Amino acid sequence: MNQTLSPEGKSINIFFGNKHQETFEEFESLSKSLRRSRTGTLHFLLTHYRWYEKYKQAML
C-alpha cells in the first residue's frame, strides 16, 4: 500500500489540563531556552527519546 502525503502540514491541539500546568510551563520554558518553535521542541524531544532508547539497548 502506497501512502501519498499531502503537501500541507498536519495540525493537532494539545490540551494541558489543570493537573499538567507545570508540564506546560516547563515545555514553554524549554522552547524558549532552545529557541525553537513548539513543533521544533516536540521534534527535539522525540528525537532525544529515540536516541536514548537506542542508547539504553546498547548499554545492556
Backbone as a printed PyTorch tensor [residue, N CA C, xyz], in Angstrom:
tensor([[[ 0.8440, -1.1790,  0.0000],
         [ 0.0000,  0.0000,  0.0000],
         [ 0.8890,  1.2410,  0.0000]],

        [[ 0.7000,  2.0950, -0.9580],
         [ 1.4520,  3.3430, -1.0400],
         [ 0.6860,  4.4490, -0.3450]],

        [[ 1.3890,  5.2140,  0.4320],
         [ 0.7640,  6.3350,  1.1300],
         [ 1.2210,  7.6240,  0.4740]],

        [[ 0.2660,  8.4260,  0.0640],
         [ 0.5770,  9.7070, -0.5410],
         [ 0.4440, 10.7950,  0.5110]],

        [[ 1.4940, 11.5710,  0.6720],
         [ 1.4650, 12.6570,  1.6420],
         [ 0.9920, 13.9260,  0.9580]],

        [[ 0.0940, 14.6160,  1.6050],
         [-0.3820, 15.8770,  1.0480],
         [ 0.6630, 16.9600,  1.3090]],

        [[ 0.7450, 17.9600,  0.4500],
         [ 1.7720, 18.9900,  0.6240],
         [ 1.5710, 19.8690,  1.8560]],

        [[ 0.3400, 20.0210,  2.3180],
         [ 0.1170, 20.8500,  3.5030],
         [ 0.4220, 20.0420,  4.7660]],

        [[ 0.7280, 20.7370,  5.8280],
         [ 1.0710, 20.0840,  7.0870],
         [-0.1560, 19.5810,  7.8210]],

        [[ 0.0870, 18.8600,  8.8670],
         [-0.9730, 18.3510,  9.7350],
         [-1.0410, 19.2350, 10.9690]],

        [[-2.1820, 19.2430, 11.6050],
         [-2.3650, 20.0880, 12.7740],
         [-2.9950, 19.2820, 13.8960]],

        [[-2.4790, 19.4700, 15.1220],
         [-3.0840, 18.8660, 16.3050],
         [-3.1590, 19.9300, 17.3910]],

        [[-4.0390, 19.7150, 18.3260],
         [-4.1230, 20.5680, 19.5110],
         [-3.7300, 19.7280, 20.7110]],

        [[-2.9230, 20.2820, 21.5640],
         [-2.5320, 19.5960, 22.7940],
         [-3.1170, 20.3880, 23.9520]],

        [[-3.9320, 19.7210, 24.7530],
         [-4.5750, 20.3650, 25.8940],
         [-3.8300, 19.9830, 27.1630]],

        [[-3.3860, 20.9750, 27.8990],
         [-2.7550, 20.7640, 29.1940],
         [-3.7840, 21.1630, 30.2440]],

        [[-4.3860, 20.1690, 30.8860],
         [-5.3930, 20.4520, 31.9000],
         [-4.7780, 21.0110, 33.1710]],

        [[-5.6350, 21.2010, 34.1590],
         [-5.1840, 21.7700, 35.4340],
         [-4.0650, 20.9550, 36.0810]],

        [[-4.1190, 19.6380, 35.9300],
         [-3.1010, 18.7860, 36.5390],
         [-1.7300, 18.9580, 35.8870]],

        [[-1.7060, 19.4450, 34.6610],
         [-0.4560, 19.4700, 33.9010],
         [ 0.0210, 20.8740, 33.5560]],

        [[-0.3580, 21.8570, 34.3530],
         [ 0.0950, 23.2210, 34.1020],
         [ 1.6070, 23.3520, 34.2680]],

        [[ 2.1780, 22.6260, 35.2160],
         [ 3.6310, 22.6590, 35.3940],
         [ 4.3310, 22.0880, 34.1670]],

        [[ 3.7630, 21.0330, 33.5950],
         [ 4.3250, 20.4410, 32.3800],
         [ 4.2700, 21.4350, 31.2340]],

        [[ 3.1510, 22.1320, 31.1090],
         [ 3.0140, 23.1470, 30.0650],
         [ 4.0560, 24.2510, 30.2370]],

        [[ 4.2100, 24.7300, 31.4520],
         [ 5.1770, 25.7940, 31.7170],
         [ 6.6060, 25.3230, 31.4480]],

        [[ 6.8950, 24.0730, 31.8020],
         [ 8.2230, 23.5140, 31.5470],
         [ 8.4690, 23.3760, 30.0410]],

        [[ 7.4460, 22.9670, 29.3050],
         [ 7.5480, 22.8440, 27.8490],
         [ 7.7870, 24.2120, 27.2120]],

        [[ 7.0480, 25.2130, 27.6670],
         [ 7.2250, 26.5750, 27.1550],
         [ 8.6260, 27.0910, 27.4720]],

        [[ 9.0960, 26.8320, 28.6770],
         [10.4290, 27.2660, 29.0810],
         [11.5000, 26.5780, 28.2340]],

        [[11.3290, 25.2910, 27.9890],
         [12.2720, 24.5520, 27.1490],
         [12.2790, 25.1110, 25.7320]],

        [[11.1000, 25.4170, 25.2060],
         [11.0070, 26.0050, 23.8640],
         [11.7940, 27.3070, 23.7870]],

        [[11.6460, 28.1230, 24.8090],
         [12.3550, 29.4120, 24.8200],
         [13.8570, 29.2210, 24.9740]],

        [[14.2690, 28.3150, 25.8600],
         [15.7050, 28.1270, 26.0780],
         [16.3810, 27.4810, 24.8700]],

        [[15.6640, 26.6250, 24.1500],
         [16.2150, 26.0200, 22.9370],
         [16.0900, 26.9420, 21.7300]],

        [[15.2910, 28.0020, 21.9030],
         [14.9950, 28.9400, 20.8230],
         [14.3990, 28.2040, 19.6270]],

        [[13.4030, 27.3680, 19.9340],
         [12.6970, 26.5990, 18.9160],
         [11.2040, 26.8530, 19.0380]],

        [[10.5110, 26.5760, 17.9570],
         [ 9.0550, 26.6400, 17.9940],
         [ 8.5460, 25.4670, 18.8300]],

        [[ 7.2710, 25.4630, 19.1250],
         [ 6.7020, 24.3330, 19.8650],
         [ 6.8500, 23.0490, 19.0640]],

        [[ 6.6350, 23.1430, 17.7490],
         [ 6.8000, 21.9690, 16.8910],
         [ 8.2540, 21.5150, 16.9010]],

        [[ 9.1770, 22.4600, 16.8280],
         [10.5980, 22.1280, 16.8760],
         [10.9920, 21.5020, 18.2020]],

        [[10.4030, 21.9940, 19.2850],
         [10.6820, 21.4330, 20.6100],
         [10.1540, 20.0110, 20.7140]],

        [[ 8.9610, 19.7750, 20.1970],
         [ 8.4000, 18.4240, 20.2030],
         [ 9.2760, 17.4890, 19.3810]],

        [[ 9.7360, 17.9500, 18.2250],
         [10.6340, 17.1510, 17.3850],
         [11.9260, 16.8320, 18.1430]],

        [[12.4910, 17.8250, 18.8220],
         [13.7010, 17.6340, 19.6140],
         [13.4840, 16.5610, 20.6820]],

        [[12.3780, 16.6450, 21.4050],
         [12.1050, 15.6860, 22.4790],
         [11.9170, 14.2740, 21.9430]],

        [[11.2090, 14.1340, 20.8290],
         [11.0070, 12.8100, 20.2370],
         [12.3170, 12.2270, 19.7190]],

        [[13.1320, 13.0610, 19.0940],
         [14.4310, 12.6100, 18.5950],
         [15.3210, 12.1780, 19.7510]],

        [[15.3380, 12.9580, 20.8260],
         [16.1300, 12.6100, 22.0030],
         [15.6260, 11.3010, 22.6200]],

        [[14.3260, 11.1210, 22.6840],
         [13.7550,  9.8950, 23.2440],
         [14.1970,  8.6770, 22.4310]],

        [[14.1080,  8.7800, 21.0910],
         [14.5260,  7.6570, 20.2390],
         [16.0070,  7.3550, 20.4410]],

        [[16.8410,  8.4020, 20.5220],
         [18.2680,  8.2080, 20.7400],
         [18.5110,  7.5220, 22.0870]],

        [[17.8230,  7.9840, 23.1190],
         [18.0360,  7.4310, 24.4530],
         [17.6130,  5.9630, 24.5260]],

        [[16.5220,  5.6180, 23.8590],
         [16.0880,  4.2200, 23.8440],
         [17.1400,  3.3380, 23.1700]],

        [[17.7290,  3.7980, 22.0780],
         [18.7970,  3.0380, 21.4130],
         [20.0220,  2.9470, 22.3170]],

        [[20.3390,  4.0410, 23.0110],
         [21.4800,  4.0730, 23.9200],
         [21.2970,  3.0580, 25.0490]],

        [[20.0930,  2.9960, 25.6210],
         [19.8240,  2.0360, 26.7000],
         [19.9980,  0.6110, 26.2100]],

        [[19.5250,  0.3280, 24.9920],
         [19.6630, -1.0210, 24.4400],
         [21.1370, -1.3750, 24.2400]],

        [[21.9200, -0.4180, 23.7830],
         [23.3420, -0.6640, 23.5480],
         [24.0820, -0.9110, 24.8610]],

        [[23.6480, -0.2720, 25.9260],
         [24.3210, -0.4200, 27.2110],
         [24.0020, -1.7480, 27.8850]],

        [[22.9060, -2.3750, 27.5100],
         [22.5590, -3.6660, 28.1070],
         [23.4060, -4.7160, 27.4720]]])
